């Protein structure tokens, strides 16, 4: 607690308005700028007075306060004992008095504007005297019992003190926003805290006083606990120091990739927890063990090779018949003593994986959009932003700083050229022709790559029927897809040189094309896979018959020998159907693993070995390798981010059929983090054009959202329209996979719940609901447009008003709050659209499921997927 | 501090945060600087201090001379004088709301609060000492903690 007697007029420290007016600025600054003379207090006080020009009486009075404050700061700087000495000098009572009066003065100063200070000061003196009397009474008898104290404090006083306490609390809460130096803030804070502490306990009445004080103390402890917990949470953020180091070397754009990677890791960890805890662990602990039923056992024919590494690497053999894949799970309705409904859990976990990912992505997009408030008028301030915000304060490396200087210079020159040449007439026709040509070439490339993948997948199906396939033929699909992913993007870049776009637009085109490439490849792969699945399904009938006849014959044959009880047929000998879901799962897992390997090898060869080569061969090479051709590589942000997004898309697609896939991805992201951090720091150089990562964040999130939807579609299609295999997986024996839901509703819930669902799924109810949602979208859209218009109006008002000299901070506050509202609207609209789309899909699904008429079922299914 | 070694405004930062205006900082000024530049500092506070940094002649306005000095520091003298003049003129046109030919604090704040990256780029990457000191004002224990860690690191 501070014991230094603060003179009563120290009120100018406490202006509350968040946007400082010029007066604050002037007086605050002048105090700090002038070197404080080393002589003692009184002469310098007068000197300070005479030094500054006084305009009004009020300001003069304030200047005196400034002077004394200046001196006080110096004293505090030099000796802290001075405070203690003064406290002893002035005595306890006087100090209390001074504090109270100064606090009272502070409160009144805030309420009155500068012009009303005079009247306020006159009033002050009277009130101060009254208060002193009261407070003297209070402070002079601390030993008197509580009851007599409270009687002496009147209601008025209580209210006033409570007001002051509230104000002090407000100061404490907002003190971080004040642009004062640390010393001042500490002083004010200590005073405010002392005051609050002193009077807080006293404001309760009678017995309530102790409880009140106790409550306050608990409150404080809670706040302290929350703050410590927040600090602890910050320390728990993984890899924070690594990322900061990368940021200082390479700028914030490269670091944004690693932050994205970390975020992905978190999402995957949650998904892994869901799947592992709710699906894998119950089946492993409570389900039938390995080898007990046919679906969980390696068939006799494959048994001898089941442990070979090459077989395991292809995810056949023992791995195929493990909890990692769909085919292992039993279709028992309940398992274990907990009566855990595994098929239901499997289905719900699959759905909630998508639900959770959707929620997390949209939330992240919304919060990104919130941070950039009032983006609409960003284009108006190009030069100002270039001047004031282009320096990346996170750069801590001379080489990067050099690059940053160069890029700032270039960007200034670019903008100047843009500005000067507004009517630059180019040969429009030539440019257009070249652009059309470039797009045509690129579309040819995309089609070519799509066809190549289709062809290769078809060939691999034929290979799988042959014996003695070489390693290359087995892995042809994955190799071709990875090679395409490696070589097509540079090809696109070279073709794009024809187009002659502005670099920012060119980058967007490039990203869009790479996106189209990956998407096309993935969907072609899926289509080819679907063909394979349908083939397997058509064979199922035949195999079912074979299995039934085999079992029948086996048990019938056993009736001939009554004396020797034959054991039931060993699970490995039962003829098995080809489990198409497990096949699909295996394909996705193999694709993911090969993608991981290709990424790591590319980094190792393309970045690390290249850096080694440039570094060590430079001594004996004709030209300067570091400046010339190979040189060190730059970190390819967009390529890496897109790779991450597509990897996640594959995980989403494959996790329903291979629950272990998410675990593999978690491991991959973990190793990727460490590996890429090391690779970046050791082999890469900062970009020549160091650019900011600001707006790109939402762009990548938008891509992720799109990929999420696109990966939802195939899974939804297979769930809705394909028959599950008859002898493997948790849905075996059902007509459709989602049949598990109506079964659960019938068997486990009371009957009225089933009736409720039937009513909800009625088309008469769903269609009006959809119409209502469409209306809601229209309404929110028009509201947000209206707010944007209001924003523009207010902005114009600011300009008009500020010309008249009225302080504009209030208007600015209005605009600030309006623009915040607007920005809250737009991501909300996007979120609502996505949520509505998913609700539509779900309601269609529910409708389809619960309708019993077959023809109605076919008509209702609007997706063009049925045959 | 490696982050500030290459910063074009490092002298201005030191001047703004020092008590005597000459760049000599006490420990409290040092802590002040870090607290403003940390990620936890509110936007308005950063805007206020950024204004002071760019105001080279300390007259509470960013006049065209200040702008010229800023541009020269940013580009290390690579632009020609005409280009520099053009840039300053464009900045004043864009950001000056009250039309007095120079940027006041209000103009500056109005403009800077629209910048998408301002908040992040002004957050310096500080060592653990300041990362734990999240609230710039309260709790003497926090300050003592950062003082003790400073003794270790500096």
PDB file of C-alpha atoms in Angstrom, chain A residues 265 268 272 280 315 319 324-325 585-586 588-594 596 600 647 651 658-672:
ATOM      1  CA  UNK A 265      -3.487 -31.330 -34.718  1.00  0.00           C
ATOM      2  CA  UNK A 268      -7.566 -34.438 -35.035  1.00  0.00           C
ATOM      3  CA  UNK A 272      -9.235 -39.444 -32.303  1.00  0.00           C
ATOM      4  CA  UNK A 280     -12.424 -48.964 -30.634  1.00  0.00           C
ATOM      5  CA  UNK A 315      -2.586 -53.347 -44.707  1.00  0.00           C
ATOM      6  CA  UNK A 319      -3.866 -55.676 -39.705  1.00  0.00           C
ATOM      7  CA  UNK A 324      -8.408 -50.607 -37.272  1.00  0.00           C
ATOM      8  CA  UNK A 325     -10.914 -51.455 -39.963  1.00  0.00           C
ATOM      9  CA  UNK A 585     -10.935 -48.327 -45.733  1.00  0.00           C
ATOM     10  CA  UNK A 586      -7.719 -50.030 -46.759  1.00  0.00           C
ATOM     11  CA  UNK A 588      -7.840 -44.722 -47.965  1.00  0.00           C
ATOM     12  CA  UNK A 589      -5.278 -45.776 -45.422  1.00  0.00           C
ATOM     13  CA  UNK A 590      -2.809 -46.705 -48.132  1.00  0.00           C
ATOM     14  CA  UNK A 591      -3.400 -43.418 -49.902  1.00  0.00           C
ATOM     15  CA  UNK A 592      -2.809 -41.489 -46.690  1.00  0.00           C
ATOM     16  CA  UNK A 593       0.353 -43.397 -45.846  1.00  0.00           C
ATOM     17  CA  UNK A 594       1.819 -42.915 -49.294  1.00  0.00           C
ATOM     18  CA  UNK A 596       2.765 -38.927 -45.848  1.00  0.00           C
ATOM     19  CA  UNK A 600       8.455 -36.308 -46.045  1.00  0.00           C
ATOM     20  CA  UNK A 647      -4.923 -34.802 -46.272  1.00  0.00           C
ATOM     21  CA  UNK A 651      -9.140 -38.533 -43.340  1.00  0.00           C
ATOM     22  CA  UNK A 658     -11.246 -47.273 -41.060  1.00  0.00           C
ATOM     23  CA  UNK A 659     -11.549 -46.002 -37.482  1.00  0.00           C
ATOM     24  CA  UNK A 660      -7.835 -46.299 -37.004  1.00  0.00           C
ATOM     25  CA  UNK A 661      -7.099 -43.779 -39.739  1.00  0.00           C
ATOM     26  CA  UNK A 662      -7.469 -40.797 -37.425  1.00  0.00           C
ATOM     27  CA  UNK A 663      -4.881 -42.263 -35.094  1.00  0.00           C
ATOM     28  CA  UNK A 664      -2.455 -42.581 -37.983  1.00  0.00           C
ATOM     29  CA  UNK A 665      -3.133 -38.965 -38.881  1.00  0.00           C
ATOM     30  CA  UNK A 666      -2.485 -37.772 -35.348  1.00  0.00           C
ATOM     31  CA  UNK A 667       0.910 -39.453 -35.421  1.00  0.00           C
ATOM     32  CA  UNK A 668       1.592 -37.960 -38.817  1.00  0.00           C
ATOM     33  CA  UNK A 669       0.781 -34.409 -37.717  1.00  0.00           C
ATOM     34  CA  UNK A 670       2.909 -34.755 -34.624  1.00  0.00           C
ATOM     35  CA  UNK A 671       5.978 -35.914 -36.519  1.00  0.00           C
ATOM     36  CA  UNK A 672       5.262 -33.427 -39.285  1.00  0.00           C
TER      37      UNK A 672
END
